[in-house]
PDB file of C-alpha atoms and ligand atoms in Angstrom:
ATOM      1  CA  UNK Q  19     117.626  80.523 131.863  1.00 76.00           C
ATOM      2  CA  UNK Q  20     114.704  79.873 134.272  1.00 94.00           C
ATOM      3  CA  UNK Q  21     114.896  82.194 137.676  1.00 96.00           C
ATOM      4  CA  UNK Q  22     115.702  78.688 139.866  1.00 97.00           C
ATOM      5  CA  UNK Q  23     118.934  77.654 137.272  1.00 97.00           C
ATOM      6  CA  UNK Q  24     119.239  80.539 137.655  1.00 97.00           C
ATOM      7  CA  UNK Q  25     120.237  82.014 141.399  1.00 97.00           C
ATOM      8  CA  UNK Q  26     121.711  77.902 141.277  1.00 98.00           C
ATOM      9  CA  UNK Q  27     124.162  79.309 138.961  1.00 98.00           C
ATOM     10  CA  UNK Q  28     124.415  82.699 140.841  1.00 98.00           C
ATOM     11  CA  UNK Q  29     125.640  81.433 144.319  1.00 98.00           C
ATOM     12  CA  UNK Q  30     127.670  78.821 142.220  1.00 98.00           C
ATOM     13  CA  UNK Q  31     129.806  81.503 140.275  1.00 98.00           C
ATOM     14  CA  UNK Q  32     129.702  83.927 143.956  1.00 98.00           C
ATOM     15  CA  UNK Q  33     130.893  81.002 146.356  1.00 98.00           C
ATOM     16  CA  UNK Q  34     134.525  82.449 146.545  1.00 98.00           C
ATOM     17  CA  UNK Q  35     133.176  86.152 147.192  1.00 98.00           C
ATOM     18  CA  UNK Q  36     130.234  84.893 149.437  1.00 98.00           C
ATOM     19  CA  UNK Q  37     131.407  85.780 152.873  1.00 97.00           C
ATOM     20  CA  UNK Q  38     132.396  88.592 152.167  1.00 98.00           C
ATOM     21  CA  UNK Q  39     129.130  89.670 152.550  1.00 97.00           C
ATOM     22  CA  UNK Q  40     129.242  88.275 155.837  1.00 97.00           C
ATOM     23  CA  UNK Q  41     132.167  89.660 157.258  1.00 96.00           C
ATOM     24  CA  UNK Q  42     130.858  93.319 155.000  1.00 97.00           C
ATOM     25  CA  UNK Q  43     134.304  93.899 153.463  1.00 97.00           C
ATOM     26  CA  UNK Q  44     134.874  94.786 149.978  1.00 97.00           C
ATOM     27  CA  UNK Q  45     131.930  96.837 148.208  1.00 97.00           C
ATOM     28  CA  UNK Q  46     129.609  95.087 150.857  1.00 97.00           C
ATOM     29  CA  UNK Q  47     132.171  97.614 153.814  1.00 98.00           C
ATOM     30  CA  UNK Q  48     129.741  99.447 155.760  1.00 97.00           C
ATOM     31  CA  UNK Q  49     130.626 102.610 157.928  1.00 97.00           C
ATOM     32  CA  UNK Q  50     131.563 102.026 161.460  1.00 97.00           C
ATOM     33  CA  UNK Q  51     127.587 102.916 162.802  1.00 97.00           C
ATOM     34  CA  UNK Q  52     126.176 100.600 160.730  1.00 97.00           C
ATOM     35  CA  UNK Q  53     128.454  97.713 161.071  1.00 98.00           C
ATOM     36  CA  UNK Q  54     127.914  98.237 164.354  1.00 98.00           C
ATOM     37  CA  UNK Q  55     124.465  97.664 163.762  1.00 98.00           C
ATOM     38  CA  UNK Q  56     124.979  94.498 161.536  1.00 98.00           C
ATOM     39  CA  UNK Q  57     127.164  92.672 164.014  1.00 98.00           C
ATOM     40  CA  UNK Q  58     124.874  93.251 166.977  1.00 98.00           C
ATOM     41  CA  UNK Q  59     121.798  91.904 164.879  1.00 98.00           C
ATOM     42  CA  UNK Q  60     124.196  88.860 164.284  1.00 98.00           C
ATOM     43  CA  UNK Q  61     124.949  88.385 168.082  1.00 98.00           C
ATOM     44  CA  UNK Q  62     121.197  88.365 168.265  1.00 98.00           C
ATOM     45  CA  UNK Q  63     120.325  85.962 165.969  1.00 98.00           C
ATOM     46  CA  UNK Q  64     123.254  83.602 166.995  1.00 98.00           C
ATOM     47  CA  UNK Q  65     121.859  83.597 170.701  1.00 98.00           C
ATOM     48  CA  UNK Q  66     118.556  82.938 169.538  1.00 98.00           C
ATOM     49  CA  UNK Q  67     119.856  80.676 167.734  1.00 98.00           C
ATOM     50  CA  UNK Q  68     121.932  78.950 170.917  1.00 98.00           C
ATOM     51  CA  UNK Q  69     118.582  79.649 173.569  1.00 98.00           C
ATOM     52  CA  UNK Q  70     116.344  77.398 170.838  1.00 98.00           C
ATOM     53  CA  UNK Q  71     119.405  74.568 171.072  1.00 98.00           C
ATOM     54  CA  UNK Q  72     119.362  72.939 167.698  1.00 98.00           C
ATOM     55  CA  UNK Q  73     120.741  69.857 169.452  1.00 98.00           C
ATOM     56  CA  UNK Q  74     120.487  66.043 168.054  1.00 98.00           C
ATOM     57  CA  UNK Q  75     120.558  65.506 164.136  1.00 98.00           C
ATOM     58  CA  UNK Q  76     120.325  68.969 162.413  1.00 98.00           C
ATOM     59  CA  UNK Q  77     119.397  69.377 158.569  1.00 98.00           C
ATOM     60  CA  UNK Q  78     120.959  72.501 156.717  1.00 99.00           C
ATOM     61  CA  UNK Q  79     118.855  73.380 154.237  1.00 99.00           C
ATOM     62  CA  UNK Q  80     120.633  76.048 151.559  1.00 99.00           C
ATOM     63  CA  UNK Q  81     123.746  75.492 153.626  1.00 99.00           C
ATOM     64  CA  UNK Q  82     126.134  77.189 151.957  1.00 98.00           C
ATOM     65  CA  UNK Q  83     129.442  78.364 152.576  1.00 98.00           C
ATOM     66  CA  UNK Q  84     128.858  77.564 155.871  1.00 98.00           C
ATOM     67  CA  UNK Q  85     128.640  80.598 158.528  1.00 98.00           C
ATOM     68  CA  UNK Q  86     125.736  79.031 159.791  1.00 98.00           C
ATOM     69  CA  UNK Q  87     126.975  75.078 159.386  1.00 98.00           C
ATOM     70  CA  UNK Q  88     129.914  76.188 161.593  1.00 98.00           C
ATOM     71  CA  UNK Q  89     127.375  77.566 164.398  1.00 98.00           C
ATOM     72  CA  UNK Q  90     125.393  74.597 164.469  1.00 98.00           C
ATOM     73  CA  UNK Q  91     128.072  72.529 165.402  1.00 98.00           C
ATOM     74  CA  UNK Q  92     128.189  74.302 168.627  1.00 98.00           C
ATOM     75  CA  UNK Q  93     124.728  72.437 169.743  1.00 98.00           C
ATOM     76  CA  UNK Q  94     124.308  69.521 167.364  1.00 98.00           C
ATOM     77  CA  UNK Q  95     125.173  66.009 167.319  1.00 98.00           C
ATOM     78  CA  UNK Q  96     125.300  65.560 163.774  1.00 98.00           C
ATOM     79  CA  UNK Q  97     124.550  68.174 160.344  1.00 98.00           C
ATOM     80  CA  UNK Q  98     123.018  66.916 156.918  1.00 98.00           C
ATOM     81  CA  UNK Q  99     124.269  70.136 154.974  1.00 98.00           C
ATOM     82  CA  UNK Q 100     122.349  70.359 152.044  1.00 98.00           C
ATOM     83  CA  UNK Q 101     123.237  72.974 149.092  1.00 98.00           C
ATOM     84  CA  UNK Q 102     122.964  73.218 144.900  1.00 98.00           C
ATOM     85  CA  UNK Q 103     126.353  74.148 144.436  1.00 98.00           C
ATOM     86  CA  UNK Q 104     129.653  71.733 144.969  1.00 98.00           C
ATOM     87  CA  UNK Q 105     131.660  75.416 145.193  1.00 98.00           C
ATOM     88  CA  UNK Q 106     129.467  76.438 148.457  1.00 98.00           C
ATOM     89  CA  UNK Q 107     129.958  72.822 149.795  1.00 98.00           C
ATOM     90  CA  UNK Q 108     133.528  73.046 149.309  1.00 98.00           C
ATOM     91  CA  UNK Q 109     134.025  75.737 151.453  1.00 98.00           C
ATOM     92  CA  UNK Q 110     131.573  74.611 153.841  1.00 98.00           C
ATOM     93  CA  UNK Q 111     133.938  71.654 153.901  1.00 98.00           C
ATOM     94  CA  UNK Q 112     136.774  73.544 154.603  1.00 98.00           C
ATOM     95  CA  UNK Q 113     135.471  75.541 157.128  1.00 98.00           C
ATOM     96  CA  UNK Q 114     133.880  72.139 159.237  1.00 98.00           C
ATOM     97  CA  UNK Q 115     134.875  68.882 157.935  1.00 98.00           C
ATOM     98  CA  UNK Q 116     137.605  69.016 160.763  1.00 98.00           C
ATOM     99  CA  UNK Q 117     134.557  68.651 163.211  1.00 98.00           C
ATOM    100  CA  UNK Q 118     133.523  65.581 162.608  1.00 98.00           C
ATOM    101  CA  UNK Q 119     129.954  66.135 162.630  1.00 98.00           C
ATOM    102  CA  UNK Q 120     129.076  66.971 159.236  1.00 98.00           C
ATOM    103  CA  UNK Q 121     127.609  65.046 156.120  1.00 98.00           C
ATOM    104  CA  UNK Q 122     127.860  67.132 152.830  1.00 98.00           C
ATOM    105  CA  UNK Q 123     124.976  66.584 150.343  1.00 98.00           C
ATOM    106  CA  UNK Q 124     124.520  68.522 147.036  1.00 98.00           C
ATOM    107  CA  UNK Q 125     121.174  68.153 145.679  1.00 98.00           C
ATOM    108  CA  UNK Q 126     118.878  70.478 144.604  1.00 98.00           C
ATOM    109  CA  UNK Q 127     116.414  71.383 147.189  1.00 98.00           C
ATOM    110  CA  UNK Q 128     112.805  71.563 145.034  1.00 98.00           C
ATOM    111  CA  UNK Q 129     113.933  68.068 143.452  1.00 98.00           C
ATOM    112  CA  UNK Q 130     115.533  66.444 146.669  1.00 98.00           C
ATOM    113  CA  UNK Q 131     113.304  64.308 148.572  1.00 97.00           C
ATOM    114  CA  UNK Q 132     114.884  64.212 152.615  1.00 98.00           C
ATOM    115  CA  UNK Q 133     114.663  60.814 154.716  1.00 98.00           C
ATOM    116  CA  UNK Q 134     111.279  61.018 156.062  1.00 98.00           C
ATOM    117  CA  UNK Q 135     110.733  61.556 160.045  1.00 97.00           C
ATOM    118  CA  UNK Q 136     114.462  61.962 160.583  1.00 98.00           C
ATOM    119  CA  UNK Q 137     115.709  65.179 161.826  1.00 98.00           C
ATOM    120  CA  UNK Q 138     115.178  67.091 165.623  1.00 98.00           C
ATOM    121  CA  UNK Q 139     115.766  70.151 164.255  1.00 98.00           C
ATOM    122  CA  UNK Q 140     115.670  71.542 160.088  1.00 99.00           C
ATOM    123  CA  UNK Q 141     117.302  74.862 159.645  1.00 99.00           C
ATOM    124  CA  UNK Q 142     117.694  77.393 156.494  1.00 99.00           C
ATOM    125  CA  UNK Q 143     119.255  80.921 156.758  1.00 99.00           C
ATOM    126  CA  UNK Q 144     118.602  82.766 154.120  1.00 98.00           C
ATOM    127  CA  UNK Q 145     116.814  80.174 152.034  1.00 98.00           C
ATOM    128  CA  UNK Q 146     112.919  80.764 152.443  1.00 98.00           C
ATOM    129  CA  UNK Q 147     113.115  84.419 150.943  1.00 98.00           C
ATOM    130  CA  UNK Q 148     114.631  82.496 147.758  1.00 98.00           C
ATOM    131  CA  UNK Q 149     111.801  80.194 147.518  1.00 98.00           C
ATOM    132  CA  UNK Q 150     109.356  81.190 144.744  1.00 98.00           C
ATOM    133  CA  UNK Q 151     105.458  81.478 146.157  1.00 98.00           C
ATOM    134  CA  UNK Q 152     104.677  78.335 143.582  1.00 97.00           C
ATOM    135  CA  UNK Q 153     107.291  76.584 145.687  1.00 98.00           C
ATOM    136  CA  UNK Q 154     106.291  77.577 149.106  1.00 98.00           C
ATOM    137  CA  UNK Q 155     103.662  75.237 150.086  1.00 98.00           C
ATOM    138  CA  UNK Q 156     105.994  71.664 148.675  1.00 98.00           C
ATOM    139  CA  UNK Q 157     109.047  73.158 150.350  1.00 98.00           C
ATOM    140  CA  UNK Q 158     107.269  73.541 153.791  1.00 98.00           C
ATOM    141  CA  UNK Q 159     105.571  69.947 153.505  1.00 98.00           C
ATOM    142  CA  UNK Q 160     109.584  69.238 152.762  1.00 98.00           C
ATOM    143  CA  UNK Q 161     110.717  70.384 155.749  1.00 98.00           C
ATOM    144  CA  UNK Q 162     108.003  68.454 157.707  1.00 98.00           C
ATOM    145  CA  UNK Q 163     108.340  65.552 156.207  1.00 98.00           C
ATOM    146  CA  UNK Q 164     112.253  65.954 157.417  1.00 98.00           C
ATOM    147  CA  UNK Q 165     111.022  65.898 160.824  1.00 98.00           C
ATOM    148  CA  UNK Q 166     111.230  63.245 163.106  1.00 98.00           C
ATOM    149  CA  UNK Q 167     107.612  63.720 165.942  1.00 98.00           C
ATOM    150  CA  UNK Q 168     108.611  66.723 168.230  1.00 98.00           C
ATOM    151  CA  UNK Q 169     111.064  67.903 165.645  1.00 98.00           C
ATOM    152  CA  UNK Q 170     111.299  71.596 165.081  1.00 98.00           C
ATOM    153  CA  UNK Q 171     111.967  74.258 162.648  1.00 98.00           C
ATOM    154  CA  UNK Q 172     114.917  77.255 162.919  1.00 99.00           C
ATOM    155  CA  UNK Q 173     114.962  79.896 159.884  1.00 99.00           C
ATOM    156  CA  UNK Q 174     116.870  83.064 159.730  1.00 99.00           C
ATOM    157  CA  UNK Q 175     116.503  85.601 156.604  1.00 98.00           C
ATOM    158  CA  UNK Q 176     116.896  88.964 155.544  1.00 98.00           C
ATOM    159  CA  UNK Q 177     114.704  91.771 156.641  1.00 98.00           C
ATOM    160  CA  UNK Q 178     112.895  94.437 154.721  1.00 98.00           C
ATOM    161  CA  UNK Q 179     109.918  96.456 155.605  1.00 98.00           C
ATOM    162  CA  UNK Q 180     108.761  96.397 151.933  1.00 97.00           C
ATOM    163  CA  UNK Q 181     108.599  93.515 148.909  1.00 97.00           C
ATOM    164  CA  UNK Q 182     110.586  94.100 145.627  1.00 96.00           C
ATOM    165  CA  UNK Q 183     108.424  93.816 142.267  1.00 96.00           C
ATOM    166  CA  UNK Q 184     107.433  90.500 141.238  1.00 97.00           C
ATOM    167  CA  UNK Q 185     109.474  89.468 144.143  1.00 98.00           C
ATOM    168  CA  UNK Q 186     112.902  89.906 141.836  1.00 98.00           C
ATOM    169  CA  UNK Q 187     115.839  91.039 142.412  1.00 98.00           C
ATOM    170  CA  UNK Q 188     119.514  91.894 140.295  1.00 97.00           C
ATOM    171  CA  UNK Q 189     122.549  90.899 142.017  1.00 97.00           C
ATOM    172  CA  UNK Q 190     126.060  91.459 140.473  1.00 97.00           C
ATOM    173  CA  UNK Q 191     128.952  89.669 141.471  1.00 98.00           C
ATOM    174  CA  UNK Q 192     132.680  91.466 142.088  1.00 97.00           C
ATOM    175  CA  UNK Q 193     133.017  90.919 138.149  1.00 98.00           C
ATOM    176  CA  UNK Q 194     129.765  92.815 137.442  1.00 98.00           C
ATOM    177  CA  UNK Q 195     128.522  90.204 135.951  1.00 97.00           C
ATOM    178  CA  UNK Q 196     124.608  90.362 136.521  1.00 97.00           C
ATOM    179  CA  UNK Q 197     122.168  87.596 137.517  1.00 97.00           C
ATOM    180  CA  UNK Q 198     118.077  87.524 138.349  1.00 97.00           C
ATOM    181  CA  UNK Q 199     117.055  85.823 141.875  1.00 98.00           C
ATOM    182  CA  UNK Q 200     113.764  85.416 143.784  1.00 98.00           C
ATOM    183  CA  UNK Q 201     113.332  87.546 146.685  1.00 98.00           C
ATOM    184  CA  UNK Q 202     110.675  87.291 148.868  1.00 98.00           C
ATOM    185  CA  UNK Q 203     111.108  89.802 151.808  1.00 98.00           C
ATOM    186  CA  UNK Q 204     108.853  88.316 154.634  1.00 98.00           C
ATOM    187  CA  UNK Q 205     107.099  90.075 157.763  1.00 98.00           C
ATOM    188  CA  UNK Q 206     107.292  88.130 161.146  1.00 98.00           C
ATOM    189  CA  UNK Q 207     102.769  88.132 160.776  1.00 98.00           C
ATOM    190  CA  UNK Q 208     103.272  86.784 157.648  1.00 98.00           C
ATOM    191  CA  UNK Q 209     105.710  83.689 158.690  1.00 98.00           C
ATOM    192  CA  UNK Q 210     103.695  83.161 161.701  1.00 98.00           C
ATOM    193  CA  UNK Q 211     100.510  82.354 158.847  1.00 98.00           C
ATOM    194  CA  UNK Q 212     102.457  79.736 157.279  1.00 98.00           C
ATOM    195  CA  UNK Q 213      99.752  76.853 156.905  1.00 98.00           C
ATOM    196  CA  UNK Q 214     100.207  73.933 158.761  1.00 98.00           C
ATOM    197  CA  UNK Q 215     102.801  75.405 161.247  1.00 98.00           C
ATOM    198  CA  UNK Q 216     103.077  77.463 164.561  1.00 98.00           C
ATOM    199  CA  UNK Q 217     105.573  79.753 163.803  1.00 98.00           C
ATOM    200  CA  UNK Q 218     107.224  82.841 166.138  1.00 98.00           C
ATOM    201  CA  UNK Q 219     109.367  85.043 164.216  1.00 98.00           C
ATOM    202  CA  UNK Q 220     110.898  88.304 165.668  1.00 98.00           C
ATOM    203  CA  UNK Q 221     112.641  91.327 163.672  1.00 98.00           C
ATOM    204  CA  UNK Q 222     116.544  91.823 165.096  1.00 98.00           C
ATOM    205  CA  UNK Q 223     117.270  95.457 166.826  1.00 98.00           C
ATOM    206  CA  UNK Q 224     118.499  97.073 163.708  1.00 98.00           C
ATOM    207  CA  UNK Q 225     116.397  95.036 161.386  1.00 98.00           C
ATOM    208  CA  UNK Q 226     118.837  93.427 159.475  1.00 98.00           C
ATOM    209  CA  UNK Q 227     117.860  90.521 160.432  1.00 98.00           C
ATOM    210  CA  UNK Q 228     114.151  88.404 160.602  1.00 99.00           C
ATOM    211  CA  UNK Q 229     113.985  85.195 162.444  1.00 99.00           C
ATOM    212  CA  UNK Q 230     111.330  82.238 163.165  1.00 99.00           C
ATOM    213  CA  UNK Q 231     110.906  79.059 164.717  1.00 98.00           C
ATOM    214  CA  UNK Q 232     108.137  76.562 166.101  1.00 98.00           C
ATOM    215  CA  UNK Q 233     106.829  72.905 165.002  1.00 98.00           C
ATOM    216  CA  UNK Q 234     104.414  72.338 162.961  1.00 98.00           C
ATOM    217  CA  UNK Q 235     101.045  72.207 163.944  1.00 97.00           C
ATOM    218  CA  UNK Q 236      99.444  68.882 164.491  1.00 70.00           C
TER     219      UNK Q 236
HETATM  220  C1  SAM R  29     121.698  83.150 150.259  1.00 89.53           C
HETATM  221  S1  SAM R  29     122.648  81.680 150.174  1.00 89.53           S
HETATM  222  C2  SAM R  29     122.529  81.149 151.883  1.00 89.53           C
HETATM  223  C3  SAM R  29     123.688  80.277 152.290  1.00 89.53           C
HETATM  224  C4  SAM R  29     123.788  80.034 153.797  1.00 89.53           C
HETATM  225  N1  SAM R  29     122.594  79.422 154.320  1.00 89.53           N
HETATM  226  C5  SAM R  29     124.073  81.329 154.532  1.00 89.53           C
HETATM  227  O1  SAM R  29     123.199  81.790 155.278  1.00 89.53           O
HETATM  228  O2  SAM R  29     125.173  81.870 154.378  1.00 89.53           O
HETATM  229  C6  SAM R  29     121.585  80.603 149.311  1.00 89.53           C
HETATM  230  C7  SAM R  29     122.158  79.207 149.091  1.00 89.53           C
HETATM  231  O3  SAM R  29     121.171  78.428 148.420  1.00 89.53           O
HETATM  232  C8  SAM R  29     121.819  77.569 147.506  1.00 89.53           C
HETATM  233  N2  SAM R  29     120.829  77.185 146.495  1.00 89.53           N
HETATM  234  C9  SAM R  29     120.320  77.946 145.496  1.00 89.53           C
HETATM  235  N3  SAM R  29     119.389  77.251 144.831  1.00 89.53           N
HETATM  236  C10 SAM R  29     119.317  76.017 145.415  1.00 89.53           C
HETATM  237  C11 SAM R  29     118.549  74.864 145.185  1.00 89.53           C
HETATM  238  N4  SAM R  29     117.642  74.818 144.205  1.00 89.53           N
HETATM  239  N5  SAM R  29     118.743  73.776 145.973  1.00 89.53           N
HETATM  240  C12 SAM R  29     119.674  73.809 146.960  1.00 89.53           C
HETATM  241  N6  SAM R  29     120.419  74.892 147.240  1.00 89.53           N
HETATM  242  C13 SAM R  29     120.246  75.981 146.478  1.00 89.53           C
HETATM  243  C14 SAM R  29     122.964  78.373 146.982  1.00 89.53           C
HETATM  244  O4  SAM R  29     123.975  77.573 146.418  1.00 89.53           O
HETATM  245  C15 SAM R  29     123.406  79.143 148.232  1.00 89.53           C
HETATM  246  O5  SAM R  29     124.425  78.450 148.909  1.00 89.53           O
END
């Protein structure tokens, strides 16, 4: 199976166990110290996330299960939550379709063309690090081509001071069943050399986390 099917089927098969990685319970449990650690570099990102004010009509790229979705609904009029997998949406679903202010949309983000010049704000957590270098430069003329003038970009990710090989890496799910995704562990310099944008990106406190925004650059 190629390496895009597959991590589709991946976080399609690990929707039900997916937060748990969130919340760091099960084999994802950390010790008290370094959950510590974790939640504080969550607080950080979230106010980031709230001082930037993703207001008006946001698009969710990668949405998910929807730990993100749910924060945006804080500070936006209205969400286009994007995602692969129906199991991800359906929890998404769960978790904000009381709100009002969501529209669900599965489609697969490298064959998905957005409305063009629509959105104040696009947003992806965790996404970019899954996007394949091949991919990178289409998916970022994507995302401004999302934009409405003045729009803007918000991205959260993981952080890691060093790149895996070939930019691969095995995940296993509860079952230990084993699957192959892209990636890409990005610096804040690096981000902030993205052609065609203006990017700031920071590292959280306990570097769990690395986060960018900005507009792109015309
Ligand atoms: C690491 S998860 C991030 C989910 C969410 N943004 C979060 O931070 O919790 C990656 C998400 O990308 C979705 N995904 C994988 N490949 C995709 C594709 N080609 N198009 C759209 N979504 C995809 C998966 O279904 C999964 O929900």
């Amino acid at each position: 199976m190629d390496i895009l099917a597959q991590q589709r089927d991946y976080y399609r098969q690990r929707a039900p166990e997916y937060d748990q990685w969130w919340r760091r319970e099960g084999r994802y449990t950390l010790d008290d110290q370094a959950k510590q650690g974790w939640d504080a570099d969550i607080a950080e990102v979230t106010r980031a996330l709230a001082a930037f004010a993703p207001t008006g009509h946001v698009l969710e790229l990668a949405a998910g299960t929807g730990w993100w979705t749910e924060r945006l609904t804080a500070h936006a009029t209205h969400i286009t939550a994007v995602d692969a997998s129906t199991e991800t949406l359906a929890i998404n679903r769960e978790r904000t379709a009381a709100t009002g202010q969501v529209t669900y949309r599965q489609a697969d983000i490298f064959t998905w063309t957005p409305p063009e010049s629509t959105f104040d704000t696009v947003f992806f957590a965790y996404w970019l690090s899954h996007v394949p270098a091949e991919h990178l430069d289409a998916f970022w003329a994507k995302v401004g081509h999302a934009l409405r003038p003045g729009g803007r970009v918000f991205l959260i990710d993981s952080y890691h001071p060093e790149r895996m090989p070939d930019d691969l890496q095995r995940r296993r799910l509860n079952d230990g069943r084993e699957f192959q995704v892209v990636k890409r562990f990005w610096q804040p310099a690096e981000l902030e050399a993205t052609p065609g944008w203006r990017l700031t990106a920071q590292i959280t406190a306990h570097r769990h986390v690395i986060h960018a925004h900005g507009a792109p650059a015309r």
